[in-house]
Amino acid sequence: MSSDGRKRVLVIGGGFGGLFCARALGGANVDVTLLDRAAGHVFQPLLYQCATGILSIGQISRSLREELVHHRNVTTLLGEAVELDAEARRVTAMRPDNTQFSVDYDVLVVAVGMQQSYFGREEFAQWAPGMKTLDDALSIRQRLFCAFEIAETLPPGPERDSFLTFAVCGGGPTGVELAGQIREMATRTLANEFHSIEPEDARVLLFDGGDRLLKSFAPAMAGKAARILQELGVELHLGVHVTDVRRDGVTVTPKSGGAAEEYATRTVLWTAGVEAVPFARTVAEVLGVSADHAGRIAVAPDLSVPGHPEIFVIGDLVGRDNLPGVAENAMQGGLHVAASVRRDLKGEARRNFRYRDLGSAAYISHGHALLQAGPIKLTGYLGWLGWGFIHIAFLTGLQNRFSTVGTWLSAIARARRTDRTFILGSAASKEPYTW
Ligand SMILES: Cc1cc2nc3c(=O)[nH]c(=O)nc-3n(C[C@H](O)[C@H](O)[C@H](O)COP(=O)(O)OP(=O)(O)OC[C@H]3O[C@@H](n4cnc5c(N)ncnc54)[C@H](O)[C@@H]3O)c2cc1C
């Protein structure tokens, strides 16, 4: 308890789950601390638009401190949770300068999400960035635009071709969005800007192990998405595993056996899988709870950890009822746990979490998106409008919403991308990107 006898709620992670939980506890008779290793909430569904130069990182993120400033009982702290002492009810966190501090809690909400998984081939990450953070988006933006710039300076031949070949691994919504956007960049934005190369000739290869793209969508919708991508010039390679990623290419092996194929490329993007972040694995280990192969934690029906009613897990990390790794599940989980904390204060019984599936959407290309919500299945322009409406509705911050709509309208009218600036090193890692 804090000195004035109020319960201390520690929420770790300021993504969709953690932010919705902390906001919903605003004004409650508890002291809330929101701890995140980044200082801002990131709207991950639009990361690919930052990566491809449509939106700026400022338009899809918002300072957590600013977002929560009006909730006087909520404090935000910058730090990465690294240790959990469940007996002492204390979490140790690392500051950006690698020094440590600790935060005590009465109620703990673990909302740290997932990270990209390379299925045990961590060495791929050096050549194939994933797409989970603002750093990733900026790294991809640099690689994409730089590849065209480098190609412009090379004589015609295999090396130049490899800079104009882009491999996207993973045919879920993020892979589809990225592949479509790279072709749109090449054919709409960059088409008339170069003298030596023809950006329209850029090859975009999309690899997936399944027999179709977008498995979370109805087969007919996914089929339509595949046709649109192919019309745009994306080369689909289904039923294959990417078995090697190197500085200058990828190896792809058919799932059904047969000869592996090599593709020369200098840009590989990885969206193929996710796994729990390291702190989530620490939580499961310390509490002795089971987790699935990706590290999702098994929780009780009210989202608390079995044997630890004071610890909740929400969002992508929940390993129960095959809940989907989508923003809506995290937001609903955050609201549910906040309601449970308020019920505990009033001495009322907790309720079980019930996820309400409100549907999903995926962007394919200019004028084409999929929107699936119960019996409603929209594609083409209608899907595109619905997709835009949903994304604006959930973007954090009024200013971000207005500026994003403005940027989209300008991009539609003039086929321009206004955020093409990239740096030639990673400020965060203090190392240059590797090529
Ligand atoms: C590229 C992309 C596109 C997507 N598109 C869609 C979409 O169109 N529709 C949809 O519904 N969903 C989409 N999703 C999924 C959706 O973004 C996630 O389901 C959602 O973000 C999960 O919320 P969360 O709160 O569980 O985790 P996250 O939103 O991932 O938040 C986790 C937070 O925890 C922080 N954190 C991690 N480790 C620590 C630590 N040790 N200490 C402190 N802080 C930590 C992170 O900084 C982050 O802020 C997309 C995801 C990605 C990556």
Short mmCIF file of C-alpha atoms and ligand atoms in Angstrom, two decimals:
data_model
loop_
_atom_site.label_atom_id
_atom_site.label_comp_id
_atom_site.label_asym_id
_atom_site.label_seq_id
_atom_site.Cartn_x
_atom_site.Cartn_y
_atom_site.Cartn_z
CA MET A 1 0.00 0.00 0.00
CA SER A 2 1.14 3.57 -0.55
CA SER A 3 1.66 5.82 2.49
CA ASP A 4 -1.97 7.01 2.37
CA GLY A 5 -3.25 3.43 2.37
CA ARG A 6 -4.17 3.30 -1.32
CA LYS A 7 -3.39 0.21 -3.39
CA ARG A 8 -0.49 0.52 -5.82
CA VAL A 9 -1.24 -0.79 -9.31
CA LEU A 10 1.80 -1.31 -11.51
CA VAL A 11 1.03 -1.65 -15.22
CA ILE A 12 3.99 -2.81 -17.31
CA GLY A 13 3.69 -1.89 -20.98
CA GLY A 14 2.01 1.15 -22.53
CA GLY A 15 0.69 -0.57 -25.66
CA PHE A 16 -3.02 -0.99 -26.35
CA GLY A 17 -3.62 -3.18 -23.27
CA GLY A 18 -1.57 -1.24 -20.72
CA LEU A 19 -2.68 2.19 -21.90
CA PHE A 20 -6.38 1.29 -21.87
CA CYS A 21 -5.99 -0.24 -18.41
CA ALA A 22 -4.14 2.78 -16.97
CA ARG A 23 -6.61 5.22 -18.53
CA ALA A 24 -9.59 3.28 -17.18
CA LEU A 25 -8.07 3.44 -13.69
CA GLY A 26 -7.81 7.24 -13.91
CA GLY A 27 -9.71 8.71 -10.96
CA ALA A 28 -10.00 5.33 -9.16
CA ASN A 29 -8.98 5.12 -5.51
CA VAL A 30 -5.60 3.57 -6.38
CA ASP A 31 -2.13 4.85 -7.30
CA VAL A 32 -1.22 3.68 -10.79
CA THR A 33 2.28 3.48 -12.24
CA LEU A 34 2.64 2.81 -15.97
CA LEU A 35 6.12 1.52 -16.76
CA ASP A 36 7.26 1.25 -20.38
CA ARG A 37 10.66 0.75 -21.97
CA ALA A 38 9.75 3.35 -24.61
CA ALA A 39 8.33 6.71 -23.69
CA GLY A 40 5.42 6.57 -26.10
CA HIS A 41 2.41 4.53 -27.11
CA VAL A 42 2.89 3.22 -30.65
CA PHE A 43 -0.02 2.55 -32.99
CA GLN A 44 1.48 -0.61 -34.47
CA PRO A 45 -1.15 -1.12 -37.21
CA LEU A 46 0.25 1.91 -39.07
CA LEU A 47 3.96 1.14 -38.61
CA TYR A 48 4.18 0.02 -42.23
CA GLN A 49 3.07 3.49 -43.35
CA CYS A 50 6.04 5.00 -41.46
CA ALA A 51 8.32 2.40 -42.96
CA THR A 52 7.21 3.32 -46.47
CA GLY A 53 7.34 7.09 -46.02
CA ILE A 54 3.64 7.95 -45.84
CA LEU A 55 3.39 8.93 -42.17
CA SER A 56 5.92 10.25 -39.67
CA ILE A 57 6.69 8.43 -36.43
CA GLY A 58 5.13 11.37 -34.57
CA GLN A 59 1.80 10.77 -36.30
CA ILE A 60 1.48 7.18 -35.09
CA SER A 61 2.83 7.55 -31.57
CA ARG A 62 2.09 9.66 -28.54
CA SER A 63 4.02 10.41 -25.37
CA LEU A 64 2.51 8.33 -22.55
CA ARG A 65 3.20 11.16 -20.12
CA GLU A 66 1.20 13.58 -22.27
CA GLU A 67 -1.56 11.05 -22.90
CA LEU A 68 -2.08 10.45 -19.16
CA VAL A 69 -1.35 13.93 -17.84
CA HIS A 70 -4.97 14.56 -16.82
CA HIS A 71 -5.16 11.42 -14.68
CA ARG A 72 -3.65 12.72 -11.46
CA ASN A 73 -3.42 9.24 -9.86
CA VAL A 74 -1.40 7.84 -12.79
CA THR A 75 2.40 8.17 -12.98
CA THR A 76 4.42 7.14 -16.02
CA LEU A 77 7.98 5.83 -15.77
CA LEU A 78 10.53 5.06 -18.47
CA GLY A 79 12.30 1.75 -17.86
CA GLU A 80 12.48 -1.86 -19.03
CA ALA A 81 11.18 -4.39 -16.50
CA VAL A 82 13.84 -7.06 -16.06
CA GLU A 83 13.10 -8.86 -12.77
CA LEU A 84 10.05 -9.86 -10.77
CA ASP A 85 10.10 -10.68 -7.06
CA ALA A 86 6.57 -12.01 -6.57
CA GLU A 87 7.03 -12.55 -2.83
CA ALA A 88 8.20 -9.01 -2.13
CA ARG A 89 5.79 -7.74 -4.84
CA ARG A 90 8.56 -5.76 -6.49
CA VAL A 91 9.63 -5.25 -10.10
CA THR A 92 13.15 -4.19 -11.03
CA ALA A 93 13.55 -2.07 -14.12
CA MET A 94 16.45 -0.82 -16.21
CA ARG A 95 16.78 2.84 -17.10
CA PRO A 96 18.09 3.76 -20.58
CA ASP A 97 21.51 4.46 -18.99
CA ASN A 98 21.66 0.81 -17.79
CA THR A 99 21.15 1.64 -14.11
CA GLN A 100 18.36 -0.05 -12.17
CA PHE A 101 15.43 1.00 -10.02
CA SER A 102 12.55 -0.88 -8.44
CA VAL A 103 8.80 -0.36 -8.15
CA ASP A 104 6.62 -2.00 -5.48
CA TYR A 105 3.06 -3.05 -6.24
CA ASP A 106 -0.08 -4.48 -4.71
CA VAL A 107 -1.57 -5.29 -8.12
CA LEU A 108 0.55 -6.05 -11.17
CA VAL A 109 -0.70 -5.91 -14.77
CA VAL A 110 1.67 -7.47 -17.30
CA ALA A 111 1.02 -5.97 -20.75
CA VAL A 112 4.41 -6.25 -22.41
CA GLY A 113 3.24 -7.76 -25.71
CA MET A 114 5.21 -9.86 -28.18
CA GLN A 115 8.31 -9.38 -30.30
CA GLN A 116 9.30 -10.65 -33.73
CA SER A 117 10.29 -14.31 -33.80
CA TYR A 118 12.90 -15.72 -36.16
CA PHE A 119 12.04 -19.30 -35.08
CA GLY A 120 15.45 -19.81 -33.50
CA ARG A 121 17.40 -18.27 -36.39
CA GLU A 122 18.29 -15.02 -34.58
CA GLU A 123 21.14 -14.41 -37.03
CA PHE A 124 18.51 -13.50 -39.67
CA ALA A 125 17.63 -10.35 -37.72
CA GLN A 126 20.83 -8.62 -38.82
CA TRP A 127 19.68 -8.70 -42.46
CA ALA A 128 15.93 -8.89 -42.06
CA PRO A 129 14.40 -6.38 -39.64
CA GLY A 130 11.02 -7.19 -38.13
CA MET A 131 8.18 -4.76 -37.74
CA LYS A 132 7.23 -4.15 -34.12
CA THR A 133 8.74 -0.82 -33.04
CA LEU A 134 9.40 2.69 -34.32
CA ASP A 135 13.08 1.73 -34.62
CA ASP A 136 12.06 -1.13 -36.92
CA ALA A 137 9.94 1.19 -39.07
CA LEU A 138 12.77 3.68 -39.46
CA SER A 139 15.27 0.93 -40.19
CA ILE A 140 12.98 -0.44 -42.93
CA ARG A 141 12.40 3.04 -44.37
CA GLN A 142 16.14 3.55 -44.61
CA ARG A 143 16.68 0.19 -46.29
CA LEU A 144 13.86 0.69 -48.81
CA PHE A 145 14.71 4.20 -49.97
CA CYS A 146 18.47 3.56 -49.81
CA ALA A 147 18.13 0.46 -51.99
CA PHE A 148 16.75 2.59 -54.85
CA GLU A 149 19.46 5.24 -54.26
CA ILE A 150 22.26 2.65 -54.35
CA ALA A 151 20.78 1.01 -57.46
CA GLU A 152 20.81 4.39 -59.22
CA THR A 153 24.60 4.56 -58.82
CA LEU A 154 25.31 1.02 -60.07
CA PRO A 155 25.77 -0.10 -63.67
CA PRO A 156 23.09 -2.43 -65.10
CA GLY A 157 23.68 -6.02 -64.01
CA PRO A 158 23.03 -8.56 -61.27
CA GLU A 159 24.23 -6.35 -58.42
CA ARG A 160 21.90 -3.53 -59.39
CA ASP A 161 19.06 -6.02 -59.82
CA SER A 162 19.64 -7.35 -56.31
CA PHE A 163 19.19 -3.83 -54.90
CA LEU A 164 15.94 -3.60 -56.85
CA THR A 165 14.65 -6.89 -55.44
CA PHE A 166 12.73 -6.85 -52.15
CA ALA A 167 11.84 -9.97 -50.19
CA VAL A 168 9.02 -9.94 -47.64
CA CYS A 169 8.79 -13.02 -45.40
CA GLY A 170 5.32 -13.71 -44.00
CA GLY A 171 1.95 -13.40 -45.73
CA GLY A 172 -0.12 -12.07 -42.82
CA PRO A 173 -1.58 -8.54 -42.82
CA THR A 174 1.78 -6.86 -42.17
CA GLY A 175 3.61 -8.74 -44.93
CA VAL A 176 0.79 -8.06 -47.38
CA GLU A 177 0.70 -4.37 -46.46
CA LEU A 178 4.47 -4.02 -46.83
CA ALA A 179 4.66 -5.88 -50.14
CA GLY A 180 1.83 -3.82 -51.63
CA GLN A 181 3.35 -0.59 -50.38
CA ILE A 182 6.79 -1.31 -51.84
CA ARG A 183 5.26 -1.88 -55.27
CA GLU A 184 3.18 1.28 -54.89
CA MET A 185 6.28 3.23 -53.91
CA ALA A 186 8.07 1.92 -56.98
CA THR A 187 5.24 2.43 -59.45
CA ARG A 188 3.54 5.58 -58.12
CA THR A 189 5.90 7.59 -55.92
CA LEU A 190 9.37 6.97 -57.34
CA ALA A 191 8.44 6.23 -60.94
CA ASN A 192 9.67 9.46 -62.53
CA GLU A 193 12.36 10.49 -60.10
CA PHE A 194 15.40 8.49 -61.24
CA HIS A 195 17.53 8.78 -64.37
CA SER A 196 19.50 5.56 -64.49
CA ILE A 197 17.06 2.98 -63.07
CA GLU A 198 13.37 2.30 -63.70
CA PRO A 199 11.90 1.96 -60.19
CA GLU A 200 8.83 0.29 -61.73
CA ASP A 201 11.07 -2.71 -62.51
CA ALA A 202 11.57 -3.38 -58.78
CA ARG A 203 10.69 -6.98 -57.92
CA VAL A 204 8.77 -7.63 -54.71
CA LEU A 205 8.74 -11.27 -53.57
CA LEU A 206 6.29 -12.33 -50.87
CA PHE A 207 7.05 -15.68 -49.19
CA ASP A 208 4.67 -17.63 -46.94
CA GLY A 209 4.60 -21.20 -45.67
CA GLY A 210 0.82 -21.61 -45.98
CA ASP A 211 -1.29 -22.34 -49.02
CA ARG A 212 -2.85 -18.88 -48.95
CA LEU A 213 -2.28 -15.37 -47.66
CA LEU A 214 -4.14 -13.69 -44.79
CA LYS A 215 -5.32 -16.79 -42.95
CA SER A 216 -7.38 -14.77 -40.47
CA PHE A 217 -9.68 -13.64 -43.34
CA ALA A 218 -12.31 -15.61 -45.24
CA PRO A 219 -10.74 -17.54 -48.17
CA ALA A 220 -12.64 -15.55 -50.84
CA MET A 221 -11.40 -12.25 -49.38
CA ALA A 222 -7.84 -13.51 -49.10
CA GLY A 223 -8.06 -14.77 -52.71
CA LYS A 224 -9.14 -11.32 -53.87
CA ALA A 225 -6.26 -9.74 -51.95
CA ALA A 226 -3.83 -12.14 -53.65
CA ARG A 227 -5.16 -11.18 -57.10
CA ILE A 228 -4.84 -7.46 -56.37
CA LEU A 229 -1.27 -7.91 -55.15
CA GLN A 230 -0.38 -9.85 -58.28
CA GLU A 231 -1.92 -7.15 -60.50
CA LEU A 232 0.25 -4.67 -58.62
CA GLY A 233 3.28 -6.79 -59.51
CA VAL A 234 3.96 -8.62 -56.24
CA GLU A 235 5.33 -12.14 -56.88
CA LEU A 236 3.63 -14.60 -54.51
CA HIS A 237 5.52 -17.68 -53.33
CA LEU A 238 3.25 -19.82 -51.14
CA GLY A 239 4.00 -23.12 -49.42
CA VAL A 240 7.65 -22.23 -48.90
CA HIS A 241 9.88 -21.65 -45.91
CA VAL A 242 12.65 -19.07 -45.92
CA THR A 243 15.50 -21.25 -44.68
CA ASP A 244 18.39 -18.81 -44.96
CA VAL A 245 18.84 -15.05 -44.98
CA ARG A 246 22.18 -13.54 -45.94
CA ARG A 247 23.57 -10.10 -46.71
CA ASP A 248 22.94 -10.67 -50.39
CA GLY A 249 20.05 -13.08 -50.63
CA VAL A 250 17.59 -15.61 -49.29
CA THR A 251 17.15 -19.36 -49.66
CA VAL A 252 13.62 -20.65 -49.95
CA THR A 253 12.65 -24.31 -49.51
CA PRO A 254 9.30 -25.80 -50.58
CA LYS A 255 7.38 -27.24 -47.63
CA SER A 256 6.48 -30.27 -49.69
CA GLY A 257 10.15 -31.08 -50.33
CA GLY A 258 12.02 -30.43 -53.55
CA ALA A 259 14.91 -28.25 -54.48
CA ALA A 260 15.66 -25.06 -52.57
CA GLU A 261 15.74 -21.82 -54.55
CA GLU A 262 18.07 -18.85 -54.13
CA TYR A 263 17.01 -15.23 -54.67
CA ALA A 264 19.54 -12.42 -54.81
CA THR A 265 18.24 -9.47 -52.82
CA ARG A 266 19.70 -6.76 -50.60
CA THR A 267 16.46 -6.00 -48.75
CA VAL A 268 14.71 -8.66 -46.69
CA LEU A 269 11.85 -7.81 -44.33
CA TRP A 270 10.63 -10.28 -41.72
CA THR A 271 7.02 -10.46 -40.56
CA ALA A 272 6.76 -14.21 -40.22
CA GLY A 273 6.19 -14.85 -36.51
CA VAL A 274 5.96 -13.55 -32.96
CA GLU A 275 7.15 -14.67 -29.54
CA ALA A 276 6.86 -13.32 -26.00
CA VAL A 277 9.31 -10.57 -24.98
CA PRO A 278 12.02 -11.67 -22.50
CA PHE A 279 10.26 -10.19 -19.44
CA ALA A 280 7.15 -12.27 -20.15
CA ARG A 281 9.27 -15.41 -20.02
CA THR A 282 10.72 -14.20 -16.69
CA VAL A 283 7.18 -13.74 -15.33
CA ALA A 284 6.14 -17.26 -16.37
CA GLU A 285 9.30 -18.73 -14.87
CA VAL A 286 9.12 -16.86 -11.56
CA LEU A 287 5.43 -17.63 -11.09
CA GLY A 288 5.79 -21.23 -12.30
CA VAL A 289 2.89 -20.88 -14.76
CA SER A 290 2.73 -22.62 -18.08
CA ALA A 291 3.26 -20.84 -21.36
CA ASP A 292 2.73 -22.01 -24.93
CA HIS A 293 5.47 -22.46 -27.56
CA ALA A 294 5.47 -18.70 -28.27
CA GLY A 295 5.57 -17.80 -24.56
CA ARG A 296 1.91 -16.76 -24.13
CA ILE A 297 1.00 -17.16 -20.48
CA ALA A 298 -1.84 -19.43 -19.33
CA VAL A 299 -4.23 -17.32 -17.26
CA ALA A 300 -7.45 -17.87 -15.28
CA PRO A 301 -10.81 -16.82 -16.78
CA ASP A 302 -10.53 -13.37 -15.16
CA LEU A 303 -7.05 -12.90 -16.77
CA SER A 304 -5.23 -13.29 -13.42
CA VAL A 305 -2.34 -15.72 -13.05
CA PRO A 306 -3.45 -18.96 -11.34
CA GLY A 307 -2.40 -18.80 -7.67
CA HIS A 308 -1.67 -15.06 -7.96
CA PRO A 309 -4.94 -13.10 -7.94
CA GLU A 310 -2.88 -9.89 -7.63
CA ILE A 311 -1.16 -10.44 -11.01
CA PHE A 312 -2.94 -10.05 -14.36
CA VAL A 313 -1.77 -10.67 -17.92
CA ILE A 314 -3.43 -8.87 -20.84
CA GLY A 315 -3.14 -8.36 -24.58
CA ASP A 316 -1.05 -10.40 -27.00
CA LEU A 317 0.54 -12.29 -24.11
CA VAL A 318 -2.64 -14.01 -23.01
CA GLY A 319 -2.49 -17.75 -23.67
CA ARG A 320 -6.13 -18.70 -23.32
CA ASP A 321 -9.06 -19.61 -25.58
CA ASN A 322 -6.96 -18.93 -28.70
CA LEU A 323 -7.52 -15.22 -28.19
CA PRO A 324 -6.21 -13.36 -31.24
CA GLY A 325 -3.14 -11.11 -31.13
CA VAL A 326 -5.06 -8.01 -32.13
CA ALA A 327 -5.45 -4.54 -30.67
CA GLU A 328 -9.11 -5.07 -29.78
CA ASN A 329 -8.28 -8.04 -27.54
CA ALA A 330 -5.63 -5.98 -25.73
CA MET A 331 -7.92 -2.97 -25.29
CA GLN A 332 -10.79 -5.10 -23.99
CA GLY A 333 -8.40 -6.95 -21.66
CA GLY A 334 -7.10 -3.63 -20.29
CA LEU A 335 -10.62 -2.38 -19.61
CA HIS A 336 -11.61 -5.71 -18.04
CA VAL A 337 -8.69 -5.71 -15.61
CA ALA A 338 -9.31 -2.08 -14.65
CA ALA A 339 -12.93 -3.05 -13.89
CA SER A 340 -11.68 -6.01 -11.79
CA VAL A 341 -9.44 -3.69 -9.75
CA ARG A 342 -12.41 -1.40 -9.09
CA ARG A 343 -14.58 -4.42 -8.15
CA ASP A 344 -11.91 -5.65 -5.72
CA LEU A 345 -11.94 -2.22 -4.04
CA LYS A 346 -15.71 -2.47 -3.57
CA GLY A 347 -15.48 -6.07 -2.35
CA GLU A 348 -17.46 -7.33 -5.37
CA ALA A 349 -16.75 -10.62 -7.15
CA ARG A 350 -14.64 -10.43 -10.30
CA ARG A 351 -16.13 -11.35 -13.66
CA ASN A 352 -14.64 -13.60 -16.31
CA PHE A 353 -13.15 -11.97 -19.41
CA ARG A 354 -15.26 -12.34 -22.54
CA TYR A 355 -13.67 -11.21 -25.78
CA ARG A 356 -16.03 -9.62 -28.28
CA ASP A 357 -14.68 -10.02 -31.81
CA LEU A 358 -15.38 -6.74 -33.58
CA GLY A 359 -13.70 -7.86 -36.80
CA SER A 360 -10.44 -7.21 -38.58
CA ALA A 361 -9.13 -5.15 -41.45
CA ALA A 362 -6.11 -5.24 -43.75
CA TYR A 363 -4.84 -2.71 -46.28
CA ILE A 364 -3.90 -4.15 -49.68
CA SER A 365 -3.19 -1.19 -51.96
CA HIS A 366 -4.54 2.19 -53.04
CA GLY A 367 -8.35 1.79 -53.14
CA HIS A 368 -8.30 -1.79 -51.83
CA ALA A 369 -8.63 -3.10 -48.28
CA LEU A 370 -10.38 -5.97 -46.53
CA LEU A 371 -12.84 -5.42 -43.72
CA GLN A 372 -14.40 -8.43 -42.02
CA ALA A 373 -16.80 -8.05 -39.09
CA GLY A 374 -19.22 -10.93 -38.48
CA PRO A 375 -21.39 -11.29 -41.58
CA ILE A 376 -20.02 -8.03 -43.05
CA LYS A 377 -17.27 -8.65 -45.58
CA LEU A 378 -16.09 -5.61 -47.51
CA THR A 379 -13.36 -5.40 -50.13
CA GLY A 380 -12.31 -2.75 -52.68
CA TYR A 381 -13.24 0.90 -52.09
CA LEU A 382 -15.80 0.16 -49.38
CA GLY A 383 -13.26 -1.92 -47.47
CA TRP A 384 -10.70 0.82 -48.00
CA LEU A 385 -12.99 3.51 -46.54
CA GLY A 386 -13.91 1.26 -43.61
CA TRP A 387 -10.25 0.48 -42.98
CA GLY A 388 -9.39 4.19 -42.93
CA PHE A 389 -12.27 5.03 -40.61
CA ILE A 390 -11.33 2.31 -38.08
CA HIS A 391 -7.67 3.24 -38.01
CA ILE A 392 -8.38 6.92 -37.47
CA ALA A 393 -10.90 6.12 -34.73
CA PHE A 394 -8.31 4.18 -32.72
CA LEU A 395 -5.28 6.38 -33.35
CA THR A 396 -4.17 8.00 -30.09
CA GLY A 397 -4.43 11.80 -29.88
CA LEU A 398 -6.76 14.20 -31.68
CA GLN A 399 -3.88 16.02 -33.35
CA ASN A 400 -2.52 12.73 -34.74
CA ARG A 401 -5.96 11.92 -36.17
CA PHE A 402 -6.33 15.25 -37.97
CA SER A 403 -2.79 15.28 -39.28
CA THR A 404 -3.01 11.66 -40.48
CA VAL A 405 -6.24 12.34 -42.38
CA GLY A 406 -4.59 15.41 -43.94
CA THR A 407 -1.51 13.42 -44.95
CA TRP A 408 -3.62 10.62 -46.43
CA LEU A 409 -5.71 13.05 -48.48
CA SER A 410 -2.57 14.70 -49.83
CA ALA A 411 -1.01 11.29 -50.58
CA ILE A 412 -4.16 10.22 -52.46
CA ALA A 413 -4.35 13.47 -54.44
CA ARG A 414 -0.68 13.67 -55.42
CA ALA A 415 0.67 10.10 -55.08
CA ARG A 416 3.33 11.59 -52.82
CA ARG A 417 4.98 10.31 -49.66
CA THR A 418 5.93 13.17 -47.42
CA ASP A 419 8.04 11.33 -44.86
CA ARG A 420 10.88 9.92 -46.89
CA THR A 421 13.68 11.27 -44.68
CA PHE A 422 16.00 8.63 -43.32
CA ILE A 423 19.17 8.69 -41.31
CA LEU A 424 22.25 6.67 -42.18
CA GLY A 425 22.69 5.15 -38.74
CA SER A 426 20.53 4.04 -35.89
CA ALA A 427 20.52 6.64 -33.13
CA ALA A 428 19.06 4.05 -30.76
CA SER A 429 21.66 1.33 -31.29
CA LYS A 430 24.49 3.83 -31.91
CA GLU A 431 25.64 1.57 -34.72
CA PRO A 432 25.30 2.04 -38.45
CA TYR A 433 22.80 -0.22 -40.19
CA THR A 434 24.45 -3.17 -41.83
CA TRP A 435 24.07 -3.75 -45.56
C1 LIG B 1 3.02 -4.20 -37.76
C2 LIG B 1 1.79 -4.57 -36.98
C3 LIG B 1 0.54 -4.35 -37.53
C4 LIG B 1 -0.60 -4.67 -36.81
N1 LIG B 1 -1.84 -4.44 -37.36
C5 LIG B 1 -2.95 -4.67 -36.61
C6 LIG B 1 -4.23 -4.35 -37.13
O1 LIG B 1 -4.37 -3.86 -38.26
N2 LIG B 1 -5.32 -4.59 -36.33
C7 LIG B 1 -5.19 -5.11 -35.07
O2 LIG B 1 -6.18 -5.29 -34.38
N3 LIG B 1 -3.98 -5.44 -34.57
C8 LIG B 1 -2.87 -5.23 -35.30
N4 LIG B 1 -1.63 -5.54 -34.80
C9 LIG B 1 -1.56 -6.21 -33.50
C10 LIG B 1 -1.69 -5.21 -32.35
O3 LIG B 1 -0.85 -4.10 -32.56
C11 LIG B 1 -1.35 -5.93 -31.07
O4 LIG B 1 -2.28 -6.98 -30.92
C12 LIG B 1 -1.41 -5.01 -29.88
O5 LIG B 1 -0.47 -3.98 -30.00
C13 LIG B 1 -1.15 -5.80 -28.59
O6 LIG B 1 -1.22 -4.94 -27.52
P1 LIG B 1 -0.40 -5.24 -26.19
O7 LIG B 1 -0.78 -4.16 -25.23
O8 LIG B 1 -0.58 -6.65 -25.79
O9 LIG B 1 1.13 -5.10 -26.62
P2 LIG B 1 1.87 -3.95 -27.37
O10 LIG B 1 0.95 -3.00 -28.03
O11 LIG B 1 2.90 -4.62 -28.20
O12 LIG B 1 2.58 -3.14 -26.20
C14 LIG B 1 3.57 -3.69 -25.40
C15 LIG B 1 4.27 -2.54 -24.69
O13 LIG B 1 5.12 -3.10 -23.72
C16 LIG B 1 6.36 -2.43 -23.74
N5 LIG B 1 7.35 -3.36 -23.18
C17 LIG B 1 7.78 -4.53 -23.70
N6 LIG B 1 8.64 -5.12 -22.87
C18 LIG B 1 8.74 -4.31 -21.79
C19 LIG B 1 9.48 -4.39 -20.58
N7 LIG B 1 10.27 -5.44 -20.28
N8 LIG B 1 9.38 -3.37 -19.70
C20 LIG B 1 8.59 -2.29 -19.97
N9 LIG B 1 7.87 -2.18 -21.10
C21 LIG B 1 7.93 -3.19 -21.99
C22 LIG B 1 6.56 -2.03 -25.18
O14 LIG B 1 7.42 -0.90 -25.28
C23 LIG B 1 5.13 -1.71 -25.61
O15 LIG B 1 4.82 -0.34 -25.42
C24 LIG B 1 -0.48 -5.23 -35.50
C25 LIG B 1 0.79 -5.45 -34.96
C26 LIG B 1 1.91 -5.12 -35.69
C27 LIG B 1 3.28 -5.35 -35.09
#
